[in-house]
Short mmCIF file of C-alpha atoms in Angstrom, two decimals:
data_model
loop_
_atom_site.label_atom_id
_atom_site.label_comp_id
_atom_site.label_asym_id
_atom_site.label_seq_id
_atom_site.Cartn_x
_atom_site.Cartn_y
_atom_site.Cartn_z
CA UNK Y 100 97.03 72.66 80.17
CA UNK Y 101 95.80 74.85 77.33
CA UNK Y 102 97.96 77.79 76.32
CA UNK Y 103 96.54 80.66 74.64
CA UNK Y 104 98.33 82.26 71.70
CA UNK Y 105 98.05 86.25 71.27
CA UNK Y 106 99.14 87.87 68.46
CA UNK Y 107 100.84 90.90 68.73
CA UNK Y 108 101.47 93.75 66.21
CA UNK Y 109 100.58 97.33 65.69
CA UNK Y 110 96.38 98.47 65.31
CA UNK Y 111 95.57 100.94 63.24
CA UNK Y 112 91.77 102.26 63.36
CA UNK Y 113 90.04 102.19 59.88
CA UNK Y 114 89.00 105.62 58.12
CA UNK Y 115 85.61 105.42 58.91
CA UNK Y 116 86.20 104.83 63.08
CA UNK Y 117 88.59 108.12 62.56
CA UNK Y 118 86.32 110.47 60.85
CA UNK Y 119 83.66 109.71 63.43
CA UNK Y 120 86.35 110.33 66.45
CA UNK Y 121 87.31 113.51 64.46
CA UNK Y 122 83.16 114.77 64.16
CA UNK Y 123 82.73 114.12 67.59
CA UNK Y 124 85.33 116.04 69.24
CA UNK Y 125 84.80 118.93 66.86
CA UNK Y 126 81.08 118.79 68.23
CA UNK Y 127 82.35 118.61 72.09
CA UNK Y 128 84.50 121.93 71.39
CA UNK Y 129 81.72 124.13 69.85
CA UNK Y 130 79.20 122.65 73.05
CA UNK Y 131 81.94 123.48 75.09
CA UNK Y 132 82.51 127.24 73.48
CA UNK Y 133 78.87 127.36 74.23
CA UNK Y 134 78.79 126.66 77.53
CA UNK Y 135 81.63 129.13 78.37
CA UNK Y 136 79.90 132.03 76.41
CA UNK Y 137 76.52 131.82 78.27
CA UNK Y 138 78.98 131.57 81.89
CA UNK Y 139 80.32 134.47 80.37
CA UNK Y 140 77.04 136.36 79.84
CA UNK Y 141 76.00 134.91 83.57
CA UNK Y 142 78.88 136.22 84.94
CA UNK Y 143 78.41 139.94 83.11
CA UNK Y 144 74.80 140.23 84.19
CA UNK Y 145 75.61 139.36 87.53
CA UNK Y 146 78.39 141.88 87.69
CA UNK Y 147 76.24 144.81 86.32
CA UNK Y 148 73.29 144.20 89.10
CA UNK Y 149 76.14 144.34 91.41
CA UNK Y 150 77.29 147.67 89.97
CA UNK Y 151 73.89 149.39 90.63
CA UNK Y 152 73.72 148.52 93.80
CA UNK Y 153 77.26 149.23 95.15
CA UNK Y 154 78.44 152.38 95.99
CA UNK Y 155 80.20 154.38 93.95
CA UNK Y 156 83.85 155.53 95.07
CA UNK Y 157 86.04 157.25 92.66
CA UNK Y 158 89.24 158.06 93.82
CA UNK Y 159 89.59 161.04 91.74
CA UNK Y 160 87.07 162.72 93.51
CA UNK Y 161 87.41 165.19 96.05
CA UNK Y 162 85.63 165.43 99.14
CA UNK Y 163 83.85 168.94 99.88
CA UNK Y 164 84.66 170.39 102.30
CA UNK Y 165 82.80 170.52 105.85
CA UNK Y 166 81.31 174.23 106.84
CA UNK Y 167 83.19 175.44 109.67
CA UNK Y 168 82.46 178.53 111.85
CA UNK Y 169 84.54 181.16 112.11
CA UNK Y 170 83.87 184.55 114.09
CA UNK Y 171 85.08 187.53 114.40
CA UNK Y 172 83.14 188.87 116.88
CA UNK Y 173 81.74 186.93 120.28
CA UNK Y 174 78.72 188.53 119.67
CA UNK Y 175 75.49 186.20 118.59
CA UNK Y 176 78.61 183.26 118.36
CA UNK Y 177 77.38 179.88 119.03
CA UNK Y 178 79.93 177.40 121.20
CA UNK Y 179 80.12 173.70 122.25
CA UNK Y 180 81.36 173.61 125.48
CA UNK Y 181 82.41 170.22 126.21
CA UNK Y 182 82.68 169.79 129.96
CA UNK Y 183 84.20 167.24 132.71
CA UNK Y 184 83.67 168.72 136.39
CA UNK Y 185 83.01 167.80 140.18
CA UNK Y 186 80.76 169.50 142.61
CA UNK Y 187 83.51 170.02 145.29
CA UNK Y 188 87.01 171.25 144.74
CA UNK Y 189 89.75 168.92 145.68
CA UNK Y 190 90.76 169.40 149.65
CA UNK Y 191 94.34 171.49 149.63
CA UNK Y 192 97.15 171.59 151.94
CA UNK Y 193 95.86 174.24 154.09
CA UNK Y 194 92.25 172.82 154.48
CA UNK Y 195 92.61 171.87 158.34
CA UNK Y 196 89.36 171.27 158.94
CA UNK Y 197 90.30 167.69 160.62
CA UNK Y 198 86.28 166.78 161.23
CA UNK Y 199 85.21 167.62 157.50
CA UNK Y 200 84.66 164.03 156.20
CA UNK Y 201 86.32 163.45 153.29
CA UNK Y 202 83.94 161.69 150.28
CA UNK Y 203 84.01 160.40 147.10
CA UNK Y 204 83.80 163.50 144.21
CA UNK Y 205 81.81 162.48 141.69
CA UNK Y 206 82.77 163.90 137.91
CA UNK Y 207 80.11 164.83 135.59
CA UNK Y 208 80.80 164.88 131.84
CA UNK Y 209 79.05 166.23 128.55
CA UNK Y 210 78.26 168.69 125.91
CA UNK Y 211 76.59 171.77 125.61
CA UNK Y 212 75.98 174.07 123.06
CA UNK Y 213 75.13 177.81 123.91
CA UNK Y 214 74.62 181.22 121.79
CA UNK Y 215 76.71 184.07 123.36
CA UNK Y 216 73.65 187.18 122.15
CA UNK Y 217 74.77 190.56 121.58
CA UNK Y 218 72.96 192.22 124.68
CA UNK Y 219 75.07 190.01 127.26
CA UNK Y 220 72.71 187.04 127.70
CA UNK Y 221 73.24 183.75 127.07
CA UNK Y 222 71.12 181.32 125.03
CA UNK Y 223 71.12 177.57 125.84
CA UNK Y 224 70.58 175.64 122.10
CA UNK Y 225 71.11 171.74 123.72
CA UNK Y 226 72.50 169.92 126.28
CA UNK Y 227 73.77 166.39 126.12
CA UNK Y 228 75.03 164.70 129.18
CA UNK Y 229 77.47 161.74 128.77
CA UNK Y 230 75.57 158.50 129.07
CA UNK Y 231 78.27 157.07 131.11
CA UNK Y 232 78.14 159.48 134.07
CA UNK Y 233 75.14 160.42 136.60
CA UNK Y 234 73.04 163.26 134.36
CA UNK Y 235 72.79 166.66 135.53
CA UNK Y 236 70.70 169.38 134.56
CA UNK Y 237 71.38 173.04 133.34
CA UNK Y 238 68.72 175.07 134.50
CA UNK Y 239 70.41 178.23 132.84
CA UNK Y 240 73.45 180.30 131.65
CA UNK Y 241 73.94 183.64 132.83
CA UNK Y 242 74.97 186.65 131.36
CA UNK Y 243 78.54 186.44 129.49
CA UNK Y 244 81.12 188.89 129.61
CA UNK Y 245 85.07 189.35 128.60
CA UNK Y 246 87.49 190.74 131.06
CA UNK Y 247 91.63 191.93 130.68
CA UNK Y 248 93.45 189.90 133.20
CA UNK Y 249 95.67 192.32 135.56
CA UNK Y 250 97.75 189.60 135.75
CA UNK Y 251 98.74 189.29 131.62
CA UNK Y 252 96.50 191.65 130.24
CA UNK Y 253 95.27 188.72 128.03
CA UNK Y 254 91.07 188.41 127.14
CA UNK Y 255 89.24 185.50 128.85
CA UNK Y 256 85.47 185.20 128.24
CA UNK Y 257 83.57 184.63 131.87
CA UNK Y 258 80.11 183.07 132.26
CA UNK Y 259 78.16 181.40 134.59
CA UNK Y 260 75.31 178.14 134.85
CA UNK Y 261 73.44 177.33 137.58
CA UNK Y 262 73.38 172.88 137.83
CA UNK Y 263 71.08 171.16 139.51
CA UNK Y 264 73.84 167.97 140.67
CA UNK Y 265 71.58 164.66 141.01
CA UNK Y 266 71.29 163.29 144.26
CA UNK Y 267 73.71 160.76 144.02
CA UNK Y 268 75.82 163.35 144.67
CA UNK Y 269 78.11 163.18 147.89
CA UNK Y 270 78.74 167.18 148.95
CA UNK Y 271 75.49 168.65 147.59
CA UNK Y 272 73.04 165.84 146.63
CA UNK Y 273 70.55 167.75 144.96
CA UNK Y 274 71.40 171.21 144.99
CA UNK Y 275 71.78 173.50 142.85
CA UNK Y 276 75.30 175.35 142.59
CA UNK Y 277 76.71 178.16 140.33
CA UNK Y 278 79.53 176.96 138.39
CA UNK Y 279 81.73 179.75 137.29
CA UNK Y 280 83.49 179.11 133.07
CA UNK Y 281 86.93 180.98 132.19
CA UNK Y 282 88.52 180.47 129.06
CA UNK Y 283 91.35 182.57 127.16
CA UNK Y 284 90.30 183.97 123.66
CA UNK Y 285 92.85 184.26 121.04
CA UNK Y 286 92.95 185.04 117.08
CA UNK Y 287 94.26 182.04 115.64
CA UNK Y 288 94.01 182.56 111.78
CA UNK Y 289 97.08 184.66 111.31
CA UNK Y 290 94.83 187.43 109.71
CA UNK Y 291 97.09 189.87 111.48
CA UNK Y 292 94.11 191.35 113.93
CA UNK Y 293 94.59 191.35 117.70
CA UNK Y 294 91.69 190.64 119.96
CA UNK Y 295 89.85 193.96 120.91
CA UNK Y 296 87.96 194.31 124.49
CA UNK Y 297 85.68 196.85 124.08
CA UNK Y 298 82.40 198.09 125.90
CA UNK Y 299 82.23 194.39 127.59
CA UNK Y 300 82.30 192.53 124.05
CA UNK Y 301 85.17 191.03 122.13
CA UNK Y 302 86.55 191.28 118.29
CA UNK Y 303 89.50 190.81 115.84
CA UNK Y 304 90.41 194.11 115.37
CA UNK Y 305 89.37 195.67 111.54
CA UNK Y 306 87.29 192.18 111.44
CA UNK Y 307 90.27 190.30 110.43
CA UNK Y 308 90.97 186.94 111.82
CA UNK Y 309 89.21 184.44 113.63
CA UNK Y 310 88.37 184.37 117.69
CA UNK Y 311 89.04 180.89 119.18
CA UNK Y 312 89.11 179.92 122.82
CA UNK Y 313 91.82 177.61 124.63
CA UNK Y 314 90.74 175.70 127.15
CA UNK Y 315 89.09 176.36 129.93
CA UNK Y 316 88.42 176.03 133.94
CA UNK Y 317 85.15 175.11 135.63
CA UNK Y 318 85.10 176.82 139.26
CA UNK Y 319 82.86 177.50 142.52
CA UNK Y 320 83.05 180.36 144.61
CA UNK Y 321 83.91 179.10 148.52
CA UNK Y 322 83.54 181.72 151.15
CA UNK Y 323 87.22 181.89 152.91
CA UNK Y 324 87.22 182.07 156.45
CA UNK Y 325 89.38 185.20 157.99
CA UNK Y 326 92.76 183.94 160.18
CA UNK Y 327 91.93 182.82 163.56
CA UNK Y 328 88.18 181.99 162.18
CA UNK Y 329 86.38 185.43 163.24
CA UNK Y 330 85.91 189.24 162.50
CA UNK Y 331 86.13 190.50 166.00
CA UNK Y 332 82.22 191.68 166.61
CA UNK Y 333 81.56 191.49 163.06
CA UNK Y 334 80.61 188.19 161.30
CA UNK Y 335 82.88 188.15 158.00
CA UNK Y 336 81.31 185.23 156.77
CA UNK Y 337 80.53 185.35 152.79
CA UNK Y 338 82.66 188.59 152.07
CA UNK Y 339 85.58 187.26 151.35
CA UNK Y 340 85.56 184.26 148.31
CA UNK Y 341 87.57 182.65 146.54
CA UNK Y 342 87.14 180.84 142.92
CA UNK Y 343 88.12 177.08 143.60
CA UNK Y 344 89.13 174.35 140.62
CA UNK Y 345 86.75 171.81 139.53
CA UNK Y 346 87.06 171.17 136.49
CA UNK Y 347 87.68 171.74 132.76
CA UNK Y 348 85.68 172.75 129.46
CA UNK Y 349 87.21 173.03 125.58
CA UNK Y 350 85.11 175.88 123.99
CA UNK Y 351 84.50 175.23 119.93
CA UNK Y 352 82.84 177.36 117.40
CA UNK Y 353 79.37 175.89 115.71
CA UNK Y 354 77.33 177.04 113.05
#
């Protein structure tokens, strides 16, 4: 067999073979400094068309604030009602009319925004019933008006809208019914005025303060039927009433 003999011992790379290994990495560092600077640039001119075209937020900035209406007077006011309501008031304990049928009531929801004028009328501006619900229409708002209760001798603001109900309804499929709005006015803005009732309209007293509404009931008037269901020889029927529930209403002040 042949054996091959290595030599071993230490290798050391002539001057010439290291000045070239030194030239060329000193080349591949300035290529690669190159490289890095034009990324660089890439990069910046990317980042500044992004900056035009982003929005700008500054958290140092403050938000103006949004208009909001304040009145001291219910005269030429403008108000969203925002309404949920049925056509028929829910059955009570003393209804005992055993053949009535009793059906479905169907709610009706949405917004409407109304000017309360200065000469007792009452403008409608829009109306937008909720998508969601069976639409009804206002055909229009009567005269407004504010009354003292006798009850707490507190203002409420009273006006009324005659609906035409769709005729998917189930009571009055339809018809068109007067629906009756109460609401309690306050002044909320600590100005130190009371609410004044005077001559049918309402203010803060000295014009200080700021009338807001609580909210309010949706009602229908329902002849009432005298005990023992007649007047003697006299037919009673539709002179006594009374103002049944059906729904609710918030009442908010709009420019």
């Amino acid at each position: 067999s042949t054996i091959t003999a290595f030599h071993v011992g230490s290798y050391q790379s002539s001057p010439t073979k290291q000045r070239s290994i030194l030239s060329l990495s000193s080349e591949n560092v300035e290529s690669l400094k190159d490289k890095a600077a034009q990324l660089r640039r890439e990069a910046q001119e990317l980042e500044d068309k992004m900056m035009k075209t982003r929005p700008t937020v500054s958290t140092n900035t403050i938000p103006e604030p949004v208009a909001k209406a304040v009145y001291t007077s219910m005269d030429d006011s403008k108000w969203t009602l925002t309404y949920r309501f049925a056509s028929e008031p829910p059955p009570q304990d003393d209804d005992d009319d055993d053949s009535a049928e009793i059906k479905k009531r169907l709610f009706y929801s949405g917004k409407v925004n109304v000017q309360f004028l200065n000469d007792g009328y009452t403008t409608i501006l829009q109306h937008e019933p909720s998508s969601s619900t069976t639409k009804i229409q206002i055909q229009k708002f009567w005269g407004w008006d504010v009354e003292v209760s006798n009850e707490d001798d507190l203002p409420y603001l009273l006006c009324s809208a005659d609906i035409t109900l769709p005729e998917e309804d189930t009571y009055a499929p339809g018809e068109t019914v007067r629906f009756y709005f109460q609401t309690l006015v306050e002044n909320t803005s600590g100005g130190g005025g009371e609410i004044v009732v005077k001559d049918g309209t309402l203010s803060t007293a000295d014009g200080k303060g700021e009338i807001s509404c609580k909210d309010g009931t949706i009602t229908v008037k329902r002849d009432v039927e005298p005990p023992g269901g007649f007047w003697g020889i006299f037919n009673g029927g539709g002179i006594l009433a009374q103002f049944r529930y059906v729904g609710e209403f918030t009442c908010r002040p709009i420019l």
